[in-house]
Structures are given as structure tokens and as C-alpha cells.
GROMACS .gro file of C-alpha atoms in nm:
model
  192
    1MET     CA    1  -3.184   4.172 -15.578
    2ASN     CA    2  -2.975   4.159 -15.263
    3SER     CA    3  -3.123   4.032 -14.937
    4PHE     CA    4  -2.883   4.237 -14.730
    5LEU     CA    5  -2.840   4.589 -14.606
    6ILE     CA    6  -2.507   4.759 -14.561
    7ILE     CA    7  -2.544   4.989 -14.268
    8PRO     CA    8  -2.277   5.249 -14.218
    9ALA     CA    9  -2.252   5.379 -13.863
   10ALA     CA   10  -2.403   5.712 -13.970
   11ILE     CA   11  -2.741   5.557 -14.054
   12ASP     CA   12  -2.960   5.507 -13.748
   13ALA     CA   13  -3.275   5.341 -13.874
   14PRO     CA   14  -3.447   5.017 -13.774
   15ILE     CA   15  -3.485   4.730 -14.019
   16GLU     CA   16  -3.835   4.683 -14.159
   17ILE     CA   17  -3.968   4.327 -14.152
   18ASP     CA   18  -4.303   4.150 -14.157
   19PRO     CA   19  -4.468   4.257 -13.828
   20ASN     CA   20  -4.684   3.944 -13.813
   21ALA     CA   21  -4.409   3.682 -13.841
   22PRO     CA   22  -4.199   3.558 -13.549
   23LEU     CA   23  -3.846   3.700 -13.560
   24GLU     CA   24  -3.516   3.534 -13.478
   25ILE     CA   25  -3.167   3.688 -13.497
   26ASP     CA   26  -2.835   3.515 -13.568
   27LEU     CA   27  -2.579   3.759 -13.430
   28GLY     CA   28  -2.243   3.698 -13.593
   29CYS     CA   29  -2.389   3.465 -13.855
   30GLY     CA   30  -2.052   3.402 -14.021
   31MET     CA   31  -2.084   3.183 -14.328
   32GLY     CA   32  -2.450   3.119 -14.244
   33ARG     CA   33  -2.462   2.742 -14.200
   34PHE     CA   34  -2.684   2.766 -13.890
   35LEU     CA   35  -2.893   3.055 -14.027
   36LEU     CA   36  -2.969   2.887 -14.360
   37ALA     CA   37  -3.059   2.555 -14.199
   38ARG     CA   38  -3.296   2.720 -13.950
   39ALA     CA   39  -3.458   2.940 -14.215
   40ALA     CA   40  -3.513   2.648 -14.453
   41ALA     CA   41  -3.670   2.438 -14.176
   42ASN     CA   42  -3.890   2.721 -14.045
   43PRO     CA   43  -4.035   2.919 -14.339
   44HIS     CA   44  -4.295   3.083 -14.111
   45ILE     CA   45  -4.021   3.255 -13.908
   46GLN     CA   46  -3.834   3.567 -14.024
   47TYR     CA   47  -3.456   3.555 -13.970
   48ILE     CA   48  -3.200   3.831 -13.967
   49GLY     CA   49  -2.835   3.734 -13.990
   50ILE     CA   50  -2.589   3.997 -13.873
   51ASP     CA   51  -2.218   3.999 -13.948
   52ARG     CA   52  -1.960   4.273 -13.991
   53MET     CA   53  -1.762   4.100 -14.267
   54LEU     CA   54  -1.885   4.207 -14.613
   55PRO     CA   55  -1.737   3.906 -14.801
   56ARG     CA   56  -1.929   3.670 -14.571
   57ILE     CA   57  -2.251   3.866 -14.618
   58ARG     CA   58  -2.210   3.872 -14.998
   59LYS     CA   59  -2.143   3.498 -15.015
   60LEU     CA   60  -2.438   3.425 -14.790
   61ASP     CA   61  -2.660   3.653 -14.997
   62LYS     CA   62  -2.571   3.463 -15.314
   63HIS     CA   63  -2.668   3.139 -15.146
   64ILE     CA   64  -2.999   3.287 -15.031
   65GLN     CA   65  -3.071   3.406 -15.384
   66ARG     CA   66  -2.989   3.061 -15.532
   67THR     CA   67  -3.207   2.875 -15.284
   68GLY     CA   68  -3.497   3.120 -15.299
   69LEU     CA   69  -3.529   3.164 -14.924
   70THR     CA   70  -3.759   3.460 -14.863
   71ASN     CA   71  -3.756   3.458 -14.483
   72VAL     CA   72  -3.389   3.556 -14.441
   73HIS     CA   73  -3.252   3.909 -14.429
   74LEU     CA   74  -2.891   4.005 -14.379
   75LEU     CA   75  -2.740   4.303 -14.210
   76ARG     CA   76  -2.377   4.404 -14.238
   77ALA     CA   77  -2.305   4.588 -13.915
   78GLU     CA   78  -2.114   4.566 -13.589
   79ALA     CA   79  -2.304   4.345 -13.345
   80LEU     CA   80  -2.375   4.593 -13.067
   81HIS     CA   81  -2.460   4.875 -13.309
   82ALA     CA   82  -2.707   4.648 -13.487
   83LEU     CA   83  -2.868   4.546 -13.158
   84GLU     CA   84  -2.894   4.899 -13.023
   85ILE     CA   85  -3.010   5.077 -13.339
   86HIS     CA   86  -3.142   4.856 -13.616
   87LEU     CA   87  -3.359   4.589 -13.457
   88PRO     CA   88  -3.721   4.631 -13.347
   89ARG     CA   89  -3.785   4.652 -12.973
   90GLN     CA   90  -3.977   4.381 -12.787
   91ARG     CA   91  -4.009   4.183 -13.106
   92ILE     CA   92  -3.739   3.914 -13.107
   93GLN     CA   93  -3.839   3.560 -13.019
   94THR     CA   94  -3.484   3.416 -13.011
   95LEU     CA   95  -3.139   3.574 -13.032
   96TYR     CA   96  -2.858   3.332 -13.116
   97ILE     CA   97  -2.502   3.420 -13.019
   98HIS     CA   98  -2.289   3.131 -13.137
   99PHE     CA   99  -1.913   3.143 -13.099
  100PRO     CA  100  -1.869   3.518 -13.050
  101ASP     CA  101  -1.517   3.656 -13.071
  102PRO     CA  102  -1.365   3.573 -12.730
  103TRP     CA  103  -1.097   3.840 -12.750
  104PRO     CA  104  -0.868   3.602 -12.559
  105LYS     CA  105  -0.594   3.849 -12.463
  106ARG     CA  106  -0.665   4.004 -12.123
  107ARG     CA  107  -0.607   4.357 -12.252
  108HIS     CA  108  -0.881   4.301 -12.514
  109HIS     CA  109  -1.148   4.159 -12.280
  110ARG     CA  110  -1.323   4.496 -12.273
  111ARG     CA  111  -1.409   4.442 -12.643
  112ARG     CA  112  -1.612   4.131 -12.571
  113LEU     CA  113  -1.981   4.158 -12.651
  114PHE     CA  114  -2.075   4.045 -12.300
  115ALA     CA  115  -1.844   4.307 -12.148
  116GLN     CA  116  -2.035   4.601 -12.296
  117PRO     CA  117  -2.202   4.814 -12.025
  118HIS     CA  118  -2.560   4.816 -12.157
  119PHE     CA  119  -2.562   4.477 -12.326
  120LEU     CA  120  -2.820   4.317 -12.095
  121ASP     CA  121  -3.045   4.623 -12.109
  122THR     CA  122  -3.029   4.603 -12.487
  123LEU     CA  123  -3.120   4.232 -12.480
  124ALA     CA  124  -3.411   4.296 -12.244
  125ASN     CA  125  -3.540   4.573 -12.474
  126LEU     CA  126  -3.522   4.357 -12.787
  127LEU     CA  127  -3.667   4.028 -12.669
  128LEU     CA  128  -4.037   3.957 -12.643
  129PRO     CA  129  -4.145   3.864 -12.290
  130GLY     CA  130  -4.055   3.494 -12.279
  131GLY     CA  131  -3.801   3.539 -12.559
  132THR     CA  132  -3.467   3.365 -12.533
  133VAL     CA  133  -3.098   3.424 -12.587
  134GLN     CA  134  -2.906   3.112 -12.689
  135ILE     CA  135  -2.528   3.117 -12.647
  136ALA     CA  136  -2.251   2.876 -12.742
  137THR     CA  137  -1.874   2.901 -12.734
  138ASP     CA  138  -1.568   2.680 -12.738
  139HIS     CA  139  -1.376   2.927 -12.523
  140ALA     CA  140  -1.347   2.788 -12.169
  141ASP     CA  141  -1.259   3.127 -12.016
  142TYR     CA  142  -1.528   3.330 -12.195
  143PHE     CA  143  -1.819   3.099 -12.109
  144PRO     CA  144  -1.810   3.156 -11.730
  145HIS     CA  145  -1.785   3.530 -11.800
  146MET     CA  146  -2.104   3.511 -12.010
  147GLN     CA  147  -2.278   3.323 -11.731
  148ARG     CA  148  -2.158   3.568 -11.463
  149ILE     CA  149  -2.314   3.850 -11.666
  150LEU     CA  150  -2.650   3.682 -11.735
  151ALA     CA  151  -2.714   3.462 -11.430
  152PRO     CA  152  -2.751   3.733 -11.160
  153ASP     CA  153  -2.980   3.952 -11.373
  154ALA     CA  154  -3.333   3.892 -11.238
  155ARG     CA  155  -3.484   3.969 -11.581
  156PHE     CA  156  -3.338   3.646 -11.723
  157ALA     CA  157  -3.410   3.288 -11.615
  158PRO     CA  158  -3.179   3.003 -11.717
  159ILE     CA  159  -3.335   2.741 -11.944
  160PHE     CA  160  -3.203   2.445 -12.140
  161PRO     CA  161  -3.034   2.548 -12.465
  162THR     CA  162  -3.194   2.443 -12.790
  163PRO     CA  163  -2.981   2.165 -12.942
  164ARG     CA  164  -2.839   2.229 -13.286
  165LEU     CA  165  -2.883   1.939 -13.524
  166PRO     CA  166  -2.569   1.833 -13.714
  167HIS     CA  167  -2.672   2.025 -14.028
  168GLU     CA  168  -2.732   2.338 -13.813
  169GLN     CA  169  -2.390   2.341 -13.649
  170THR     CA  170  -2.176   2.640 -13.742
  171ASP     CA  171  -1.850   2.603 -13.932
  172PHE     CA  172  -1.659   2.681 -13.611
  173GLU     CA  173  -1.860   2.424 -13.420
  174LEU     CA  174  -1.786   2.153 -13.677
  175ILE     CA  175  -1.414   2.224 -13.648
  176PHE     CA  176  -1.422   2.214 -13.268
  177ARG     CA  177  -1.632   1.898 -13.255
  178ALA     CA  178  -1.401   1.725 -13.507
  179GLN     CA  179  -1.114   1.796 -13.266
  180ASN     CA  180  -1.321   1.663 -12.971
  181LEU     CA  181  -1.310   2.005 -12.806
  182PRO     CA  182  -1.589   2.088 -12.561
  183ILE     CA  183  -1.872   2.319 -12.662
  184TYR     CA  184  -2.017   2.528 -12.380
  185GLU     CA  185  -2.384   2.620 -12.414
  186ALA     CA  186  -2.644   2.809 -12.216
  187ALA     CA  187  -2.977   2.976 -12.272
  188TYR     CA  188  -3.174   3.238 -12.084
  189GLN     CA  189  -3.535   3.345 -12.111
  190LEU     CA  190  -3.659   3.697 -12.056
  191ARG     CA  191  -3.910   3.669 -11.773
  192PRO     CA  192  -4.262   3.782 -11.873
   0.00000   0.00000   0.00000
């Protein structure tokens, strides 16, 4: 039995999960290194990993099936569509956005997740009061853009980011750290 949903754009339904368990989202979960480590260490928390690449989701699903993790669900969907349509409102404890596509060419900057017009409204609608968004990137130009979007919004207060233990670091992060490249991190809490 698959642990993932394939959501075509035509389906506009929220995901159903245990309403009594805390919920955390790994947006752009990639190969799932961070997601699997967090889920294994926190069986009382429900996790949803979201990625648009079907081969990644299938591979991750096979791993979940082999390990028997029951607190992980996967969603194959575009990030913003998943946030706006498929996730429960005022329910998310933590939203992780690790190494999002920086769309480095200037003409593509409008495609960045943090450049979307209603992105912060969507975050504020999804997070529980006191919930957090944790961000990390290796892209020196994208990080200040992320901060310029979040910092002036009075709904969000800056907090210290949650450190990722070595076994929780994403595949991208391992590559960057092996090359001694800087990792830029920030976290913001939705004010109660």
C-alpha cells in the first residue's frame, strides 16, 4: 500500500490526517533524508513530505514501506498548490523549507516560492498560533530575499532555527557542507 497521494491540479481536496497528532510539513522533501530522520525520531508527530518529482516520491515511499514508518505521508504536488489547497488550516506546527529552488536567473526570480503574492498569507493560514517556518538555503542571493519577505510581516517573529543533526541534513546540505559552502538559516514563528 502506497503512503503517497498523486494530486493532479484538477483535484482540490485537503489531505486527511490524524486530527489529534501534531503535524509537520517538509516542503520539497526531495529524497527524504531529513523527513525520514525526523519521522523516525518523533513517532508521535505526523509528517507530510511534499515534492513534485514522482520518481523521488516513489523511492521515498518504498523506503517508508520497508521501514514501517506509519507517521509519514507523501504528497506529489507543486509546493504552492499543495499549501493553498491540500493542507489543513491552522493545524501545522512546523513547516520546513530546506533548499528551495533558487531560480538563480533574474528573469526566473518571479518563480521563486517566496516571490509568490499570497505566500505569507498562506503560511499564516496554515500554521498554528506559535507555529514555525524553518528555512535553509545555500544560495547567498536568495536568502536575503526570503528574509526581506518574512521580516517586515508583523504576523511573524524571528526565532533561532532548529539545528539539523548530521543524520537529518538533506542530500543537498551534505554536498554543500562537504564543499565548505555556507548554509544560511532562519526561522520565524507565527505570533499567537
